Amino acid sequence: MADQAPEAPALGSVRTAERPVAGQDSGATPARQAPASAVPDRATLRLALVVGGLVLAVLLGFGLGRINGGGGPTAAGGTDSALADHPHAPGAGAHSHDADQDAAAEAGGLAVSRDGYTLAPLTAEFTVGQAGELRFQIRDGQRRPVTRFAVVHDKPMHVIVVRRDLSGYQHLHPTMAVDGTWSVPLTLPSPGVWRAYADFTAVADDGRQTATTLGVDLAAPGSYTPRDLPTPATTARVDDFTVTYQGVPQPGLTVPVDFRITGADGAGPTLERYLGAYGHLVALREGDLGYLHVHPEAELVDGAIRFWLTTPGTGRYRLYLDFATGGEVRTAEFTVSVP
């Protein structure tokens, strides 16, 4: 029968050992030996105290960790994201994907009031083909004109104007008077109902910043025939340039979308920074004209302009890519279907 393994000591206990009698062969069976003292020697006692202290420290650390950490990790919720493997640290400039990402998952520009601010147009009707001026104010909850705005993408205010069939896109940058009235020249080239978006970050009296997008309709009276949205395609022509994009937008998922530009000779032109980056992207949803906030990379990625796009739901979207080369800003347009 095999020898039975010695019983393991209990946590914190001290096991005594038999010591051979002086002068006796350690392999021989002692004829007569007094039992060893039950009092441990100093070395054994010191080891036991050290082990016990370590165990107590581990248990205390685990308990404090659960208190401070809220009981350990919880299941992730909210919008799924392809950014889990993204190498950039959260909060790095325009590439932040924490709170900004949640905001990006919602379509903006659907209301004239949001986040405590209201877009108050001072002009809302235009004569087709004639130069006019778009004038408006941003007002706070007390209906006071807001006069403090943060500069984002090189400008304190971005205005996007497009007809409700998603044609006639314009990207404008108004100027503000001391009373908080914004104004910018605007010509509506065709009749119909147009949508104007004010994309801004307001600064409250206490310094708190609120980024939001408000929308309002503009009228250009006349006979109006809506234009059908162009068929989805990954390639667009702008003057002598061909623009292609690569990426598969999916509902609720933040994905990279790369735009590559080539000239008539097939070579890539020298891209210039526009609004602080190599490109600016606006996405509008067909139907309700929901406005999507899209984040660009600060640098080109293998020669392409990369954006991080979050589409909040299925449907068709129109993408407008502004890029600059040779001192001129051009816009490439794409229709994207998100199943």
CSV table of C-alpha atoms in Angstrom, one decimal:
chain,number,residue,atom,x,y,z
A,1,MET,CA,0.0,0.0,0.0
A,2,ALA,CA,1.5,3.4,-1.0
A,3,ASP,CA,2.5,5.8,1.8
A,4,GLN,CA,-0.2,8.3,2.4
A,5,ALA,CA,0.7,11.9,1.7
A,6,PRO,CA,1.2,14.0,4.9
A,7,GLU,CA,-1.8,16.2,5.7
A,8,ALA,CA,-1.4,19.8,4.6
A,9,PRO,CA,-1.2,22.4,7.4
A,10,ALA,CA,-4.1,24.6,8.0
A,11,LEU,CA,-3.7,28.3,6.9
A,12,GLY,CA,-1.6,30.0,9.5
A,13,SER,CA,-0.7,26.8,11.4
A,14,VAL,CA,2.8,25.8,12.3
A,15,ARG,CA,3.9,22.2,11.6
A,16,THR,CA,6.5,20.7,14.1
A,17,ALA,CA,9.2,18.4,12.8
A,18,GLU,CA,11.3,15.7,14.5
A,19,ARG,CA,15.0,16.4,14.8
A,20,PRO,CA,17.4,13.5,15.0
A,21,VAL,CA,19.4,12.9,18.2
A,22,ALA,CA,22.9,14.2,18.0
A,23,GLY,CA,25.3,11.5,16.7
A,24,GLN,CA,22.6,9.3,15.4
A,25,ASP,CA,22.4,8.3,11.7
A,26,SER,CA,19.5,10.1,10.1
A,27,GLY,CA,18.5,7.0,8.3
A,28,ALA,CA,18.3,4.8,11.4
A,29,THR,CA,15.2,4.3,13.5
A,30,PRO,CA,15.7,6.0,16.8
A,31,ALA,CA,15.6,3.5,19.7
A,32,ARG,CA,14.1,6.0,22.0
A,33,GLN,CA,13.5,9.7,21.4
A,34,ALA,CA,11.7,12.3,23.3
A,35,PRO,CA,9.0,14.0,21.3
A,36,ALA,CA,9.9,17.4,19.9
A,37,SER,CA,8.7,20.5,21.6
A,38,ALA,CA,5.3,21.8,20.4
A,39,VAL,CA,6.7,25.3,20.6
A,40,PRO,CA,8.1,26.3,17.1
A,41,ASP,CA,11.6,27.6,16.7
A,42,ARG,CA,12.1,31.3,15.9
A,43,ALA,CA,12.8,30.8,12.2
A,44,THR,CA,9.6,28.8,11.7
A,45,LEU,CA,7.6,31.3,13.7
A,46,ARG,CA,9.0,34.2,11.7
A,47,LEU,CA,8.1,32.5,8.4
A,48,ALA,CA,4.6,31.9,9.5
A,49,LEU,CA,4.1,35.5,10.5
A,50,VAL,CA,5.4,36.7,7.1
A,51,VAL,CA,3.1,34.3,5.2
A,52,GLY,CA,0.1,35.2,7.4
A,53,GLY,CA,0.8,38.9,6.8
A,54,LEU,CA,0.9,38.5,3.0
A,55,VAL,CA,-2.3,36.6,3.0
A,56,LEU,CA,-4.0,39.3,5.1
A,57,ALA,CA,-2.7,42.0,2.8
A,58,VAL,CA,-4.0,40.2,-0.3
A,59,LEU,CA,-7.4,39.8,1.2
A,60,LEU,CA,-7.6,43.5,2.3
A,61,GLY,CA,-6.5,44.6,-1.2
A,62,PHE,CA,-9.1,42.5,-2.9
A,63,GLY,CA,-11.9,44.0,-0.6
A,64,LEU,CA,-10.8,47.6,-1.2
A,65,GLY,CA,-10.6,47.0,-4.9
A,66,ARG,CA,-14.2,45.8,-5.0
A,67,ILE,CA,-15.3,48.8,-3.0
A,68,ASN,CA,-13.4,51.3,-5.2
A,69,GLY,CA,-14.1,49.5,-8.5
A,70,GLY,CA,-17.8,49.0,-8.0
A,71,GLY,CA,-17.5,45.2,-7.7
A,72,GLY,CA,-15.3,44.5,-10.7
A,73,PRO,CA,-15.9,44.8,-14.4
A,74,THR,CA,-19.4,44.9,-15.8
A,75,ALA,CA,-20.7,44.0,-19.2
A,76,ALA,CA,-20.2,46.6,-21.9
A,77,GLY,CA,-23.3,48.4,-23.0
A,78,GLY,CA,-24.4,51.1,-25.5
A,79,THR,CA,-23.1,51.4,-29.0
A,80,ASP,CA,-20.8,48.7,-30.3
A,81,SER,CA,-17.6,50.0,-31.7
A,82,ALA,CA,-14.8,48.8,-34.0
A,83,LEU,CA,-12.5,51.1,-32.0
A,84,ALA,CA,-11.7,48.3,-29.5
A,85,ASP,CA,-8.5,47.6,-31.4
A,86,HIS,CA,-7.9,51.2,-32.4
A,87,PRO,CA,-4.4,52.2,-31.3
A,88,HIS,CA,-5.1,55.8,-30.4
A,89,ALA,CA,-5.6,56.7,-26.8
A,90,PRO,CA,-9.0,58.1,-25.9
A,91,GLY,CA,-9.1,61.9,-25.7
A,92,ALA,CA,-6.3,62.4,-28.2
A,93,GLY,CA,-7.5,65.6,-29.9
A,94,ALA,CA,-10.1,65.3,-32.6
A,95,HIS,CA,-9.8,61.5,-32.3
A,96,SER,CA,-11.6,61.2,-29.0
A,97,HIS,CA,-14.1,58.2,-29.0
A,98,ASP,CA,-15.6,58.4,-25.5
A,99,ALA,CA,-18.4,61.0,-25.0
A,100,ASP,CA,-17.9,62.2,-28.6
A,101,GLN,CA,-18.6,58.8,-29.9
A,102,ASP,CA,-22.0,58.6,-28.1
A,103,ALA,CA,-22.9,62.0,-29.5
A,104,ALA,CA,-21.9,60.9,-32.9
A,105,ALA,CA,-24.3,57.9,-32.7
A,106,GLU,CA,-27.2,60.3,-32.7
A,107,ALA,CA,-28.3,62.3,-35.7
A,108,GLY,CA,-28.3,66.0,-35.0
A,109,GLY,CA,-30.0,69.0,-36.7
A,110,LEU,CA,-33.5,67.5,-36.4
A,111,ALA,CA,-34.8,70.3,-34.1
A,112,VAL,CA,-34.6,74.0,-33.8
A,113,SER,CA,-34.0,73.7,-30.0
A,114,ARG,CA,-31.7,71.2,-28.3
A,115,ASP,CA,-29.3,71.0,-25.3
A,116,GLY,CA,-30.6,74.3,-23.9
A,117,TYR,CA,-30.0,76.3,-27.1
A,118,THR,CA,-32.3,77.5,-29.8
A,119,LEU,CA,-31.6,78.5,-33.4
A,120,ALA,CA,-33.5,81.7,-34.2
A,121,PRO,CA,-33.5,82.6,-37.9
A,122,LEU,CA,-33.8,86.3,-38.8
A,123,THR,CA,-34.2,85.5,-42.5
A,124,ALA,CA,-36.0,82.4,-43.7
A,125,GLU,CA,-37.1,83.1,-47.3
A,126,PHE,CA,-34.9,83.6,-50.4
A,127,THR,CA,-35.5,84.5,-54.0
A,128,VAL,CA,-34.2,81.7,-56.3
A,129,GLY,CA,-30.9,82.6,-57.9
A,130,GLN,CA,-30.5,86.0,-56.2
A,131,ALA,CA,-27.8,86.7,-53.7
A,132,GLY,CA,-29.2,87.0,-50.2
A,133,GLU,CA,-28.0,86.8,-46.6
A,134,LEU,CA,-28.7,84.2,-44.0
A,135,ARG,CA,-29.0,85.9,-40.6
A,136,PHE,CA,-29.7,84.1,-37.3
A,137,GLN,CA,-28.9,84.0,-33.5
A,138,ILE,CA,-28.2,81.2,-31.1
A,139,ARG,CA,-30.2,81.8,-27.9
A,140,ASP,CA,-29.9,80.2,-24.5
A,141,GLY,CA,-32.7,79.0,-22.1
A,142,GLN,CA,-33.4,82.6,-21.1
A,143,ARG,CA,-33.7,83.6,-24.8
A,144,ARG,CA,-30.5,85.6,-24.5
A,145,PRO,CA,-28.3,85.7,-27.6
A,146,VAL,CA,-25.2,83.6,-27.1
A,147,THR,CA,-22.0,85.4,-27.9
A,148,ARG,CA,-19.3,83.0,-26.7
A,149,PHE,CA,-18.4,80.0,-28.9
A,150,ALA,CA,-15.4,77.7,-29.0
A,151,VAL,CA,-13.3,77.5,-32.2
A,152,VAL,CA,-13.7,73.9,-33.6
A,153,HIS,CA,-12.1,72.9,-36.9
A,154,ASP,CA,-10.7,76.4,-37.2
A,155,LYS,CA,-14.1,78.1,-37.0
A,156,PRO,CA,-16.6,79.0,-34.2
A,157,MET,CA,-19.6,78.3,-36.5
A,158,HIS,CA,-20.2,75.9,-39.3
A,159,VAL,CA,-23.4,76.3,-41.4
A,160,ILE,CA,-24.5,73.5,-43.8
A,161,VAL,CA,-27.2,74.3,-46.3
A,162,VAL,CA,-28.8,71.6,-48.5
A,163,ARG,CA,-32.2,71.2,-50.3
A,164,ARG,CA,-34.4,68.6,-48.7
A,165,ASP,CA,-33.8,66.2,-51.6
A,166,LEU,CA,-30.1,66.3,-50.5
A,167,SER,CA,-29.0,68.4,-53.5
A,168,GLY,CA,-27.3,71.8,-53.6
A,169,TYR,CA,-24.9,71.2,-50.7
A,170,GLN,CA,-23.1,74.3,-49.3
A,171,HIS,CA,-20.6,74.6,-46.4
A,172,LEU,CA,-20.5,78.2,-45.1
A,173,HIS,CA,-18.8,80.1,-42.3
A,174,PRO,CA,-20.7,83.1,-41.0
A,175,THR,CA,-19.4,86.0,-39.0
A,176,MET,CA,-20.9,87.2,-35.7
A,177,ALA,CA,-21.8,90.8,-34.7
A,178,VAL,CA,-21.3,92.0,-31.1
A,179,ASP,CA,-25.0,91.4,-30.4
A,180,GLY,CA,-24.7,87.7,-31.3
A,181,THR,CA,-26.2,87.9,-34.8
A,182,TRP,CA,-24.5,85.6,-37.3
A,183,SER,CA,-24.6,86.5,-41.0
A,184,VAL,CA,-23.3,84.9,-44.2
A,185,PRO,CA,-24.1,85.5,-47.9
A,186,LEU,CA,-26.3,82.8,-49.3
A,187,THR,CA,-27.8,82.1,-52.7
A,188,LEU,CA,-30.3,79.3,-53.2
A,189,PRO,CA,-30.0,78.2,-56.8
A,190,SER,CA,-33.3,76.3,-57.2
A,191,PRO,CA,-36.8,76.5,-55.7
A,192,GLY,CA,-37.9,74.2,-52.8
A,193,VAL,CA,-37.5,73.7,-49.1
A,194,TRP,CA,-33.9,73.9,-47.9
A,195,ARG,CA,-32.4,72.8,-44.6
A,196,ALA,CA,-29.9,75.0,-42.8
A,197,TYR,CA,-27.7,73.4,-40.0
A,198,ALA,CA,-25.8,75.4,-37.4
A,199,ASP,CA,-23.0,73.3,-36.0
A,200,PHE,CA,-21.3,74.9,-33.0
A,201,THR,CA,-19.9,74.6,-29.5
A,202,ALA,CA,-21.4,77.2,-27.1
A,203,VAL,CA,-19.5,78.4,-24.0
A,204,ALA,CA,-21.7,79.2,-21.0
A,205,ASP,CA,-21.0,81.8,-18.4
A,206,ASP,CA,-19.5,79.2,-16.1
A,207,GLY,CA,-17.2,78.1,-18.9
A,208,ARG,CA,-19.1,74.9,-19.6
A,209,GLN,CA,-19.0,73.9,-23.3
A,210,THR,CA,-21.9,72.3,-25.2
A,211,ALA,CA,-21.4,71.0,-28.7
A,212,THR,CA,-24.7,70.6,-30.7
A,213,THR,CA,-26.2,71.0,-34.1
A,214,LEU,CA,-29.5,72.8,-34.7
A,215,GLY,CA,-31.6,72.8,-37.9
A,216,VAL,CA,-34.2,75.1,-39.5
A,217,ASP,CA,-36.0,75.1,-42.9
A,218,LEU,CA,-35.5,77.9,-45.4
A,219,ALA,CA,-37.9,78.6,-48.3
A,220,ALA,CA,-37.2,79.3,-51.9
A,221,PRO,CA,-40.6,79.8,-53.6
A,222,GLY,CA,-41.2,78.3,-57.0
A,223,SER,CA,-42.1,75.2,-58.9
A,224,TYR,CA,-40.2,72.3,-57.3
A,225,THR,CA,-39.5,68.8,-58.6
A,226,PRO,CA,-37.5,66.7,-56.1
A,227,ARG,CA,-34.4,65.1,-57.5
A,228,ASP,CA,-34.0,61.3,-57.0
A,229,LEU,CA,-31.1,60.4,-54.8
A,230,PRO,CA,-28.2,59.0,-57.0
A,231,THR,CA,-27.5,55.3,-56.9
A,232,PRO,CA,-25.0,54.2,-54.3
A,233,ALA,CA,-21.4,54.2,-55.6
A,234,THR,CA,-17.9,54.2,-54.1
A,235,THR,CA,-16.5,56.5,-56.8
A,236,ALA,CA,-17.2,60.1,-57.6
A,237,ARG,CA,-15.8,62.6,-60.1
A,238,VAL,CA,-15.0,66.2,-59.2
A,239,ASP,CA,-13.5,68.3,-62.0
A,240,ASP,CA,-10.4,66.4,-63.0
A,241,PHE,CA,-10.2,64.3,-59.8
A,242,THR,CA,-11.5,60.9,-59.0
A,243,VAL,CA,-12.5,60.2,-55.4
A,244,THR,CA,-13.0,56.7,-54.1
A,245,TYR,CA,-13.9,55.5,-50.6
A,246,GLN,CA,-13.4,52.3,-48.8
A,247,GLY,CA,-15.4,51.2,-45.8
A,248,VAL,CA,-18.7,49.5,-44.9
A,249,PRO,CA,-20.9,51.7,-42.6
A,250,GLN,CA,-23.1,49.6,-40.3
A,251,PRO,CA,-25.8,50.7,-37.9
A,252,GLY,CA,-24.5,51.6,-34.4
A,253,LEU,CA,-20.9,50.6,-35.3
A,254,THR,CA,-18.1,53.1,-35.6
A,255,VAL,CA,-16.0,52.2,-38.6
A,256,PRO,CA,-13.1,53.7,-40.6
A,257,VAL,CA,-14.0,55.2,-44.0
A,258,ASP,CA,-11.0,56.0,-46.2
A,259,PHE,CA,-11.2,58.5,-49.1
A,260,ARG,CA,-8.5,58.4,-51.8
A,261,ILE,CA,-8.1,61.1,-54.4
A,262,THR,CA,-6.3,60.7,-57.7
A,263,GLY,CA,-5.8,63.3,-60.5
A,264,ALA,CA,-6.2,62.9,-64.3
A,265,ASP,CA,-2.7,61.4,-64.5
A,266,GLY,CA,-3.6,58.7,-62.0
A,267,ALA,CA,-1.4,60.2,-59.3
A,268,GLY,CA,-2.5,61.5,-56.0
A,269,PRO,CA,-2.5,65.3,-55.7
A,270,THR,CA,-0.9,67.2,-52.9
A,271,LEU,CA,-3.7,67.6,-50.4
A,272,GLU,CA,-3.9,70.8,-48.3
A,273,ARG,CA,-5.4,71.2,-44.9
A,274,TYR,CA,-8.9,72.5,-44.8
A,275,LEU,CA,-10.5,73.4,-41.5
A,276,GLY,CA,-7.5,72.1,-39.7
A,277,ALA,CA,-7.5,68.7,-41.4
A,278,TYR,CA,-7.0,67.1,-44.8
A,279,GLY,CA,-10.8,66.8,-45.3
A,280,HIS,CA,-14.2,67.6,-43.8
A,281,LEU,CA,-17.0,65.1,-44.0
A,282,VAL,CA,-20.8,65.7,-43.5
A,283,ALA,CA,-23.3,62.9,-43.6
A,284,LEU,CA,-27.1,63.4,-44.0
A,285,ARG,CA,-29.8,60.8,-43.7
A,286,GLU,CA,-32.4,60.6,-46.4
A,287,GLY,CA,-36.0,61.3,-45.1
A,288,ASP,CA,-35.5,63.2,-41.9
A,289,LEU,CA,-32.2,64.8,-42.9
A,290,GLY,CA,-30.4,63.8,-39.7
A,291,TYR,CA,-27.0,65.3,-39.5
A,292,LEU,CA,-24.0,63.1,-38.5
A,293,HIS,CA,-20.9,64.4,-36.8
A,294,VAL,CA,-17.8,62.7,-38.3
A,295,HIS,CA,-14.3,62.6,-36.9
A,296,PRO,CA,-11.2,62.9,-39.1
A,297,GLU,CA,-7.8,61.6,-38.5
A,298,ALA,CA,-5.2,64.3,-38.0
A,299,GLU,CA,-2.8,62.8,-40.6
A,300,LEU,CA,-3.2,60.9,-43.9
A,301,VAL,CA,-3.4,57.2,-43.5
A,302,ASP,CA,-1.3,55.6,-46.4
A,303,GLY,CA,-2.2,58.6,-48.5
A,304,ALA,CA,-5.9,58.4,-47.8
A,305,ILE,CA,-8.2,60.7,-45.7
A,306,ARG,CA,-9.6,58.6,-42.9
A,307,PHE,CA,-12.8,59.4,-41.0
A,308,TRP,CA,-14.6,57.5,-38.2
A,309,LEU,CA,-18.3,57.2,-39.2
A,310,THR,CA,-21.1,56.1,-36.9
A,311,THR,CA,-24.5,55.6,-38.6
A,312,PRO,CA,-27.3,55.5,-36.1
A,313,GLY,CA,-29.6,53.3,-38.1
A,314,THR,CA,-30.4,51.7,-41.5
A,315,GLY,CA,-31.3,53.8,-44.5
A,316,ARG,CA,-29.7,55.8,-47.2
A,317,TYR,CA,-27.2,58.5,-46.4
A,318,ARG,CA,-25.5,61.2,-48.6
A,319,LEU,CA,-21.8,61.8,-47.8
A,320,TYR,CA,-20.2,65.2,-48.7
A,321,LEU,CA,-16.4,65.2,-48.6
A,322,ASP,CA,-14.7,68.6,-48.7
A,323,PHE,CA,-11.0,68.5,-49.6
A,324,ALA,CA,-8.5,71.2,-50.8
A,325,THR,CA,-5.8,71.0,-53.4
A,326,GLY,CA,-4.2,73.7,-55.5
A,327,GLY,CA,-5.7,76.4,-53.2
A,328,GLU,CA,-9.3,75.3,-54.1
A,329,VAL,CA,-11.9,73.5,-52.0
A,330,ARG,CA,-13.9,70.8,-53.8
A,331,THR,CA,-16.8,68.6,-52.7
A,332,ALA,CA,-17.2,64.9,-53.6
A,333,GLU,CA,-20.7,63.4,-53.0
A,334,PHE,CA,-21.6,59.8,-52.4
A,335,THR,CA,-24.8,57.9,-51.7
A,336,VAL,CA,-24.4,55.1,-49.1
A,337,SER,CA,-26.9,52.4,-48.3
A,338,VAL,CA,-26.8,51.1,-44.8
A,339,PRO,CA,-28.7,47.8,-44.5
